[in-house]
Amino acid sequence: METILFLAHTETGGTLGRPALEALAAANSLVTGLPGSQLLAGLVGGEVQPGAGQIASCGATRFLAVAGPDFAPSRYASDIVAVAALARAAAATIVVAPATSRWNRVLAGAAQRLGGRIDAHATGVSAADGKLSLTRWYYRQRMEAVVQRTRRPWFILLESGCADAWAGATGTATVEAVAAALTDANKRTTVTGVQAPPADQQTIRPDAKLLFVAGAGWTKKQADGQAHPDEAEKLILGFLGNAQASLGSTKSLVDLSGEGHAVLKFMTHLNQVGQTGSTPRHPKGLATCCHGEEPHTVGWRFINERRAINLNPGCSWAQGKADVLYVADAFAVMRKVNELLAAK
Ligand SMILES: Cc1cc2nc3c(=O)[nH]c(=O)nc-3n(C[C@H](O)[C@H](O)[C@H](O)COP(=O)(O)OP(=O)(O)OC[C@H]3O[C@@H](n4cnc5c(N)ncnc54)[C@H](O)[C@@H]3O)c2cc1C
């Protein structure tokens, strides 16, 4: 018999974001596979009532919360007190939480305080024959493992984009306040603000349907013997604006940008996809001027449909790594694509 605690922090305004709703759907799916188990919701934040109302019909038997101005910002020292208090109040044996940057920092510490265990980067949870299993990938998404544990409480951080978001009727939930006393030391860190690029300059868009990946070819000498970084920049930004795609890059290209070369000013290491970069999840991906080497394409593990544009018919994409390879000049192709998109 498991007591499953869905654990989430609220966003500004007290609501729950998409990653939290995905974790809720995952937690909910466990209840039927684990006979005798029950689901509880635990919320942390400056305000929690809107979030509790959002998931009022999720089937949780209790809605517990640690709320107030001290719990509005993401801060390890106060968050860990809140999480431990909620897990204790729920007598949770399983804690399912979204792998947000806030929870990624704090839940391992909370599991340690409670004498439990944690698995981060889970990509799925399932329950059969009274046993809970999670899946996660190792060695940069090359091997998938199925993990079971007997130690409780078991904290599970679920990666975003792996489950459908829970969707159900909103309502009014009765929230039980859980006490989480903070000392002055718990409040020593002050969050003074958030620095983020303006929305129109934000090139990493996890919810985009398409990932557009640029490779170092955009900066190389072209048929006329010249490099055309300015045109490359215009073509790429034009496409991102028109298609609302997310921008990825190869390591070679972000390294060039980092070394102060006059190339693609908007590109940073955060855009890098691959073994030493990120593993984004988008339905489709388009690689341009990118060779498609293994350390790069391993980051495409969760891209469902892959296409590439390369001048070289023998590039690595041609070795079965892309569903479609266009052997063509990416400058010419993207110029035309942008024209068509602008005319729409
Ligand atoms: C341990 C290790 C980890 C690594 N991790 C990563 C990683 O995480 N991510 C990553 O990306 N790489 C990684 N790499 C590097 C990786 O192996 C490749 O070197 C890199 O991805 C190549 O980048 P690229 O395709 O942009 O550049 P290049 O290999 O230089 O390829 C440029 C391509 O552009 C094409 N091109 C040029 N002009 C045009 C045009 N007009 N139209 C169409 N095509 C054109 C060329 O034909 C060429 O194929 C790693 C390497 C190692 C050893």
Short mmCIF file of C-alpha atoms and ligand atoms in Angstrom, two decimals:
data_model
loop_
_atom_site.label_atom_id
_atom_site.label_comp_id
_atom_site.label_asym_id
_atom_site.label_seq_id
_atom_site.Cartn_x
_atom_site.Cartn_y
_atom_site.Cartn_z
CA MET A 1 0.00 0.00 0.00
CA GLU A 2 1.59 3.21 -1.14
CA THR A 3 0.82 6.79 -0.19
CA ILE A 4 1.66 8.79 -3.29
CA LEU A 5 2.36 12.48 -2.81
CA PHE A 6 2.20 14.66 -5.89
CA LEU A 7 4.54 17.49 -4.95
CA ALA A 8 4.57 20.79 -6.82
CA HIS A 9 5.54 24.41 -6.35
CA THR A 10 3.27 27.07 -7.72
CA GLU A 11 4.25 29.72 -10.25
CA THR A 12 3.67 33.46 -9.99
CA GLY A 13 -0.03 33.94 -9.33
CA GLY A 14 -0.29 30.65 -7.45
CA THR A 15 -1.07 28.45 -10.44
CA LEU A 16 0.58 25.20 -11.51
CA GLY A 17 2.71 25.09 -14.64
CA ARG A 18 2.71 22.42 -17.32
CA PRO A 19 5.58 20.33 -15.84
CA ALA A 20 3.60 20.07 -12.59
CA LEU A 21 0.47 18.93 -14.45
CA GLU A 22 2.53 16.29 -16.27
CA ALA A 23 3.87 14.99 -12.95
CA LEU A 24 0.31 14.92 -11.62
CA ALA A 25 -0.86 12.81 -14.57
CA ALA A 26 2.02 10.40 -13.91
CA ALA A 27 1.27 10.22 -10.18
CA ASN A 28 -2.41 9.68 -10.92
CA SER A 29 -1.68 6.82 -13.30
CA LEU A 30 0.03 4.93 -10.47
CA VAL A 31 -3.00 4.80 -8.22
CA THR A 32 -4.86 2.18 -10.25
CA GLY A 33 -1.78 -0.02 -10.68
CA LEU A 34 -0.98 -0.02 -6.95
CA PRO A 35 -4.00 -1.53 -5.18
CA GLY A 36 -4.86 0.16 -1.90
CA SER A 37 -2.75 3.20 -2.66
CA GLN A 38 -3.95 6.78 -2.34
CA LEU A 39 -2.98 10.08 -3.91
CA LEU A 40 -2.32 13.28 -1.97
CA ALA A 41 -1.33 16.67 -3.31
CA GLY A 42 1.33 18.80 -1.65
CA LEU A 43 1.87 22.38 -2.78
CA VAL A 44 4.53 24.95 -1.92
CA GLY A 45 4.45 28.61 -2.90
CA GLY A 46 3.65 32.19 -2.06
CA GLU A 47 0.04 31.43 -2.97
CA VAL A 48 -1.40 27.95 -3.50
CA GLN A 49 -5.18 28.22 -3.60
CA PRO A 50 -5.39 28.88 -7.39
CA GLY A 51 -3.20 25.84 -8.04
CA ALA A 52 -5.27 23.66 -5.70
CA GLY A 53 -8.42 24.82 -7.51
CA GLN A 54 -6.82 23.97 -10.86
CA ILE A 55 -6.44 20.31 -9.79
CA ALA A 56 -9.43 20.08 -7.47
CA SER A 57 -10.87 17.10 -9.37
CA CYS A 58 -7.63 15.11 -9.68
CA GLY A 59 -8.69 12.50 -7.15
CA ALA A 60 -6.31 13.54 -4.36
CA THR A 61 -7.74 12.63 -0.96
CA ARG A 62 -6.02 15.59 0.74
CA PHE A 63 -4.53 18.86 -0.42
CA LEU A 64 -1.65 19.85 1.83
CA ALA A 65 0.27 23.09 1.48
CA VAL A 66 3.11 25.15 2.86
CA ALA A 67 2.34 28.67 1.71
CA GLY A 68 3.29 32.27 2.36
CA PRO A 69 5.75 34.94 1.23
CA ASP A 70 8.72 33.01 2.67
CA PHE A 71 7.93 30.15 0.27
CA ALA A 72 7.36 32.22 -2.86
CA PRO A 73 10.96 32.31 -4.13
CA SER A 74 13.02 29.29 -5.07
CA ARG A 75 15.40 28.98 -2.09
CA TYR A 76 17.01 25.72 -0.99
CA ALA A 77 16.99 26.41 2.74
CA SER A 78 13.26 27.20 3.00
CA ASP A 79 12.12 24.80 0.26
CA ILE A 80 13.73 21.81 1.97
CA VAL A 81 11.89 22.57 5.20
CA ALA A 82 8.60 22.84 3.29
CA VAL A 83 9.13 19.62 1.34
CA ALA A 84 10.15 17.62 4.40
CA ALA A 85 7.12 18.95 6.32
CA LEU A 86 4.74 17.99 3.51
CA ALA A 87 6.21 14.52 3.05
CA ARG A 88 5.96 13.89 6.80
CA ALA A 89 2.42 15.25 7.05
CA ALA A 90 1.35 13.04 4.16
CA ALA A 91 3.29 10.03 5.49
CA ALA A 92 4.32 9.70 1.86
CA THR A 93 5.99 6.54 0.65
CA ILE A 94 6.25 7.78 -2.96
CA VAL A 95 6.78 11.41 -3.94
CA VAL A 96 6.30 12.31 -7.62
CA ALA A 97 7.50 15.79 -8.57
CA PRO A 98 8.27 17.69 -11.78
CA ALA A 99 11.96 18.09 -12.61
CA THR A 100 11.89 21.89 -12.54
CA SER A 101 15.08 23.78 -11.75
CA ARG A 102 13.60 24.56 -8.31
CA TRP A 103 12.84 20.96 -7.39
CA ASN A 104 15.98 19.58 -9.04
CA ARG A 105 18.00 21.54 -6.51
CA VAL A 106 16.16 20.64 -3.36
CA LEU A 107 14.59 17.18 -3.50
CA ALA A 108 17.78 15.14 -3.12
CA GLY A 109 18.43 16.98 0.15
CA ALA A 110 14.87 16.38 1.31
CA ALA A 111 15.12 12.66 0.52
CA GLN A 112 18.32 12.51 2.56
CA ARG A 113 16.67 14.26 5.53
CA LEU A 114 13.80 11.78 5.47
CA GLY A 115 16.06 8.74 5.14
CA GLY A 116 14.62 8.02 1.72
CA ARG A 117 16.01 7.68 -1.79
CA ILE A 118 15.64 9.72 -4.94
CA ASP A 119 15.78 9.10 -8.68
CA ALA A 120 16.17 12.15 -10.89
CA HIS A 121 15.74 12.41 -14.67
CA ALA A 122 12.95 9.81 -14.70
CA THR A 123 11.25 9.69 -18.09
CA GLY A 124 8.28 7.57 -17.08
CA VAL A 125 6.59 5.77 -14.19
CA SER A 126 4.33 2.74 -14.32
CA ALA A 127 2.76 0.30 -11.90
CA ALA A 128 1.88 -3.35 -12.36
CA ASP A 129 1.31 -6.23 -9.91
CA GLY A 130 1.57 -3.80 -7.03
CA LYS A 131 5.07 -2.74 -8.04
CA LEU A 132 6.19 0.68 -9.15
CA SER A 133 8.84 1.03 -11.85
CA LEU A 134 10.43 4.07 -13.36
CA THR A 135 12.42 4.43 -16.53
CA ARG A 136 15.40 6.65 -17.10
CA TRP A 137 18.21 6.90 -19.61
CA TYR A 138 21.91 6.50 -19.01
CA TYR A 139 25.07 7.30 -20.92
CA ARG A 140 23.53 10.29 -22.68
CA GLN A 141 20.31 8.56 -23.74
CA ARG A 142 22.01 5.48 -25.17
CA MET A 143 20.66 2.96 -22.62
CA GLU A 144 17.27 2.84 -20.95
CA ALA A 145 16.98 1.38 -17.45
CA VAL A 146 13.92 0.24 -15.52
CA VAL A 147 14.33 0.96 -11.79
CA GLN A 148 12.46 -0.45 -8.79
CA ARG A 149 13.21 0.29 -5.14
CA THR A 150 12.08 -1.04 -1.79
CA ARG A 151 13.38 1.90 0.28
CA ARG A 152 10.79 4.51 1.23
CA PRO A 153 10.11 7.37 0.90
CA TRP A 154 11.05 7.20 -2.76
CA PHE A 155 11.30 10.60 -4.46
CA ILE A 156 10.91 10.67 -8.24
CA LEU A 157 11.74 13.73 -10.34
CA LEU A 158 9.95 13.40 -13.66
CA GLU A 159 11.45 15.14 -16.69
CA SER A 160 9.12 17.50 -18.50
CA GLY A 161 7.68 16.53 -21.88
CA CYS A 162 7.44 12.81 -20.99
CA ALA A 163 3.80 12.60 -19.93
CA ASP A 164 0.62 14.27 -21.11
CA ALA A 165 -0.39 17.09 -18.80
CA TRP A 166 -3.27 16.28 -16.45
CA ALA A 167 -6.46 17.95 -17.61
CA GLY A 168 -9.63 17.97 -15.57
CA ALA A 169 -12.29 20.21 -14.16
CA THR A 170 -11.25 23.04 -11.91
CA GLY A 171 -13.08 23.50 -8.63
CA THR A 172 -12.61 24.44 -5.04
CA ALA A 173 -10.19 22.37 -3.00
CA THR A 174 -9.95 22.54 0.76
CA VAL A 175 -6.31 23.12 1.49
CA GLU A 176 -4.81 21.95 4.80
CA ALA A 177 -1.98 24.23 5.91
CA VAL A 178 1.09 22.34 7.08
CA ALA A 179 3.43 24.09 9.52
CA ALA A 180 7.00 24.58 8.34
CA ALA A 181 8.87 26.76 10.81
CA LEU A 182 11.85 28.65 9.40
CA THR A 183 14.82 29.93 11.34
CA ASP A 184 16.63 33.14 10.38
CA ALA A 185 19.34 30.98 8.80
CA ASN A 186 16.72 29.42 6.50
CA LYS A 187 15.86 32.90 5.26
CA ARG A 188 19.40 34.24 4.84
CA THR A 189 19.36 33.99 1.04
CA THR A 190 17.28 36.66 -0.67
CA VAL A 191 16.16 36.40 -4.28
CA THR A 192 16.56 39.92 -5.63
CA GLY A 193 15.27 39.33 -9.16
CA VAL A 194 15.31 37.15 -12.23
CA GLN A 195 17.51 37.85 -15.23
CA ALA A 196 16.13 36.43 -18.46
CA PRO A 197 16.30 37.52 -22.08
CA PRO A 198 13.16 39.28 -23.40
CA ALA A 199 10.64 36.82 -24.82
CA ASP A 200 11.36 37.81 -28.43
CA GLN A 201 15.09 37.14 -27.93
CA GLN A 202 14.50 33.80 -26.25
CA THR A 203 15.62 31.20 -28.78
CA ILE A 204 15.18 28.10 -26.62
CA ARG A 205 11.50 27.19 -26.73
CA PRO A 206 10.84 23.76 -25.20
CA ASP A 207 7.19 23.80 -26.33
CA ALA A 208 7.98 24.48 -30.00
CA LYS A 209 6.87 21.88 -32.55
CA LEU A 210 10.16 22.18 -34.42
CA LEU A 211 13.78 22.24 -33.36
CA PHE A 212 15.95 24.09 -35.87
CA VAL A 213 19.60 23.14 -35.50
CA ALA A 214 22.41 25.19 -36.97
CA GLY A 215 25.86 23.76 -37.58
CA ALA A 216 29.28 25.26 -38.19
CA GLY A 217 28.68 25.18 -41.95
CA TRP A 218 26.77 28.46 -41.64
CA THR A 219 30.10 30.17 -40.88
CA LYS A 220 32.24 28.35 -43.47
CA LYS A 221 33.40 29.70 -46.83
CA GLN A 222 30.74 29.10 -49.43
CA ALA A 223 30.92 28.53 -53.21
CA ASP A 224 31.99 32.14 -53.80
CA GLY A 225 35.00 31.67 -51.53
CA GLN A 226 33.52 33.92 -48.83
CA ALA A 227 31.83 33.28 -45.46
CA HIS A 228 28.42 34.94 -45.02
CA PRO A 229 27.75 35.07 -41.26
CA ASP A 230 25.53 38.16 -41.54
CA GLU A 231 23.20 36.49 -44.02
CA ALA A 232 23.30 33.29 -41.96
CA GLU A 233 22.17 35.24 -38.91
CA LYS A 234 19.32 36.90 -40.82
CA LEU A 235 18.14 33.62 -42.36
CA ILE A 236 18.19 31.75 -39.06
CA LEU A 237 16.51 34.50 -37.01
CA GLY A 238 13.99 35.06 -39.80
CA PHE A 239 13.05 31.41 -39.78
CA LEU A 240 12.83 31.23 -35.98
CA GLY A 241 10.55 34.27 -35.94
CA ASN A 242 8.29 32.93 -38.69
CA ALA A 243 8.09 29.34 -37.53
CA GLN A 244 8.37 29.96 -33.77
CA ALA A 245 10.91 27.13 -33.76
CA SER A 246 13.40 26.45 -31.01
CA LEU A 247 17.08 26.92 -31.79
CA GLY A 248 19.69 24.23 -31.29
CA SER A 249 23.32 24.17 -32.31
CA THR A 250 26.27 21.88 -32.75
CA LYS A 251 29.19 22.09 -30.40
CA SER A 252 31.46 23.35 -33.17
CA LEU A 253 29.27 26.35 -33.79
CA VAL A 254 28.77 27.38 -30.15
CA ASP A 255 32.50 26.97 -29.54
CA LEU A 256 33.23 29.33 -32.43
CA SER A 257 30.82 31.89 -30.96
CA GLY A 258 32.44 31.49 -27.52
CA GLU A 259 35.90 32.08 -28.94
CA GLY A 260 34.88 35.58 -30.04
CA HIS A 261 34.56 34.88 -33.77
CA ALA A 262 32.15 37.20 -35.53
CA VAL A 263 29.48 34.56 -35.90
CA LEU A 264 25.86 34.16 -34.84
CA LYS A 265 25.79 36.46 -31.81
CA PHE A 266 22.58 34.96 -30.44
CA MET A 267 24.11 31.50 -30.08
CA THR A 268 25.26 30.34 -26.64
CA HIS A 269 26.33 27.06 -25.08
CA LEU A 270 22.77 26.67 -23.81
CA ASN A 271 21.73 26.00 -27.42
CA GLN A 272 24.11 23.07 -27.82
CA VAL A 273 22.48 19.72 -28.50
CA GLY A 274 24.29 16.43 -27.98
CA GLN A 275 26.40 14.24 -25.77
CA THR A 276 27.85 17.23 -23.95
CA GLY A 277 24.79 19.37 -24.62
CA SER A 278 21.07 18.98 -24.18
CA THR A 279 18.56 16.33 -25.22
CA PRO A 280 15.52 18.34 -26.27
CA ARG A 281 12.08 16.92 -27.00
CA HIS A 282 10.28 18.25 -30.04
CA PRO A 283 8.08 16.41 -32.55
CA LYS A 284 10.35 17.43 -35.44
CA GLY A 285 13.92 18.56 -35.99
CA LEU A 286 15.68 20.18 -38.95
CA ALA A 287 19.49 20.23 -39.03
CA THR A 288 21.16 22.72 -41.32
CA CYS A 289 24.86 22.98 -42.23
CA CYS A 290 25.49 20.33 -39.62
CA HIS A 291 27.44 17.17 -40.26
CA GLY A 292 25.41 14.90 -37.97
CA GLU A 293 28.24 13.24 -36.04
CA GLU A 294 27.36 10.72 -33.34
CA PRO A 295 28.22 12.98 -30.33
CA HIS A 296 25.80 15.51 -31.78
CA THR A 297 22.96 13.26 -32.91
CA VAL A 298 22.83 11.39 -29.60
CA GLY A 299 21.08 14.54 -28.36
CA TRP A 300 18.34 13.91 -30.95
CA ARG A 301 17.23 10.77 -29.10
CA PHE A 302 13.73 12.11 -28.46
CA ILE A 303 13.16 14.01 -31.70
CA ASN A 304 10.56 11.98 -33.55
CA GLU A 305 11.13 13.12 -37.13
CA ARG A 306 14.59 14.22 -38.26
CA ARG A 307 15.47 16.07 -41.42
CA ALA A 308 18.75 17.60 -42.49
CA ILE A 309 20.06 19.91 -45.21
CA ASN A 310 23.66 19.34 -46.16
CA LEU A 311 25.74 19.89 -49.30
CA ASN A 312 27.55 16.65 -48.65
CA PRO A 313 25.58 13.50 -49.66
CA GLY A 314 28.01 11.42 -47.58
CA CYS A 315 27.47 13.34 -44.30
CA SER A 316 26.62 11.41 -41.15
CA TRP A 317 22.90 12.17 -41.53
CA ALA A 318 23.00 10.07 -44.71
CA GLN A 319 24.10 7.06 -42.64
CA GLY A 320 20.58 6.48 -41.34
CA LYS A 321 20.52 9.23 -38.74
CA ALA A 322 17.97 11.40 -40.56
CA ASP A 323 14.61 10.35 -41.97
CA VAL A 324 15.09 12.76 -44.84
CA LEU A 325 18.33 14.33 -46.07
CA TYR A 326 18.09 17.20 -48.54
CA VAL A 327 21.38 17.44 -50.42
CA ALA A 328 21.25 21.17 -51.02
CA ASP A 329 22.66 24.56 -50.11
CA ALA A 330 21.04 25.51 -46.79
CA PHE A 331 21.41 29.22 -47.59
CA ALA A 332 19.33 28.79 -50.75
CA VAL A 333 16.78 26.51 -49.10
CA MET A 334 16.22 28.71 -46.05
CA ARG A 335 16.04 31.85 -48.21
CA LYS A 336 13.17 30.23 -50.15
CA VAL A 337 11.51 28.82 -47.03
CA ASN A 338 11.55 32.25 -45.37
CA GLU A 339 10.07 33.81 -48.50
CA LEU A 340 7.24 31.28 -48.48
CA LEU A 341 6.61 31.72 -44.76
CA ALA A 342 6.58 35.51 -45.06
CA ALA A 343 4.06 35.28 -47.93
CA LYS A 344 1.69 33.19 -45.81
C1 LIG B 1 33.59 13.80 -26.38
C2 LIG B 1 32.91 14.60 -27.45
C3 LIG B 1 31.68 15.17 -27.15
C4 LIG B 1 31.02 15.93 -28.13
N1 LIG B 1 29.81 16.44 -27.82
C5 LIG B 1 29.14 17.12 -28.77
C6 LIG B 1 27.85 17.63 -28.51
O1 LIG B 1 27.33 17.51 -27.40
N2 LIG B 1 27.21 18.28 -29.49
C7 LIG B 1 27.78 18.47 -30.74
O2 LIG B 1 27.15 19.08 -31.58
N3 LIG B 1 28.99 18.01 -31.01
C8 LIG B 1 29.69 17.33 -30.05
N4 LIG B 1 30.94 16.89 -30.33
C9 LIG B 1 31.56 17.31 -31.63
C10 LIG B 1 31.05 16.50 -32.80
O3 LIG B 1 31.77 15.29 -32.87
C11 LIG B 1 31.25 17.27 -34.11
O4 LIG B 1 32.59 17.70 -34.22
C12 LIG B 1 30.37 18.49 -34.26
O5 LIG B 1 29.06 18.20 -33.89
C13 LIG B 1 30.43 18.95 -35.72
O6 LIG B 1 29.70 20.14 -35.84
P1 LIG B 1 29.18 20.66 -37.24
O7 LIG B 1 28.42 19.61 -37.93
O8 LIG B 1 28.52 21.96 -36.94
O9 LIG B 1 30.50 21.06 -38.04
P2 LIG B 1 31.27 20.37 -39.23
O10 LIG B 1 31.64 18.98 -38.91
O11 LIG B 1 32.35 21.33 -39.60
O12 LIG B 1 30.18 20.29 -40.40
C14 LIG B 1 29.72 21.42 -41.09
C15 LIG B 1 28.78 20.88 -42.17
O13 LIG B 1 28.19 21.98 -42.84
C16 LIG B 1 27.96 21.55 -44.19
N5 LIG B 1 27.76 22.77 -44.99
C17 LIG B 1 28.61 23.80 -45.21
N6 LIG B 1 28.03 24.73 -45.99
C18 LIG B 1 26.78 24.28 -46.25
C19 LIG B 1 25.70 24.82 -47.00
N7 LIG B 1 25.76 26.00 -47.64
N8 LIG B 1 24.57 24.10 -47.06
C20 LIG B 1 24.46 22.90 -46.43
N9 LIG B 1 25.46 22.36 -45.71
C21 LIG B 1 26.60 23.05 -45.63
C22 LIG B 1 29.21 20.77 -44.55
O14 LIG B 1 28.94 19.89 -45.62
C23 LIG B 1 29.48 20.02 -43.23
O15 LIG B 1 28.87 18.75 -43.23
C24 LIG B 1 31.62 16.14 -29.39
C25 LIG B 1 32.86 15.57 -29.67
C26 LIG B 1 33.50 14.82 -28.71
C27 LIG B 1 34.82 14.21 -29.04
#
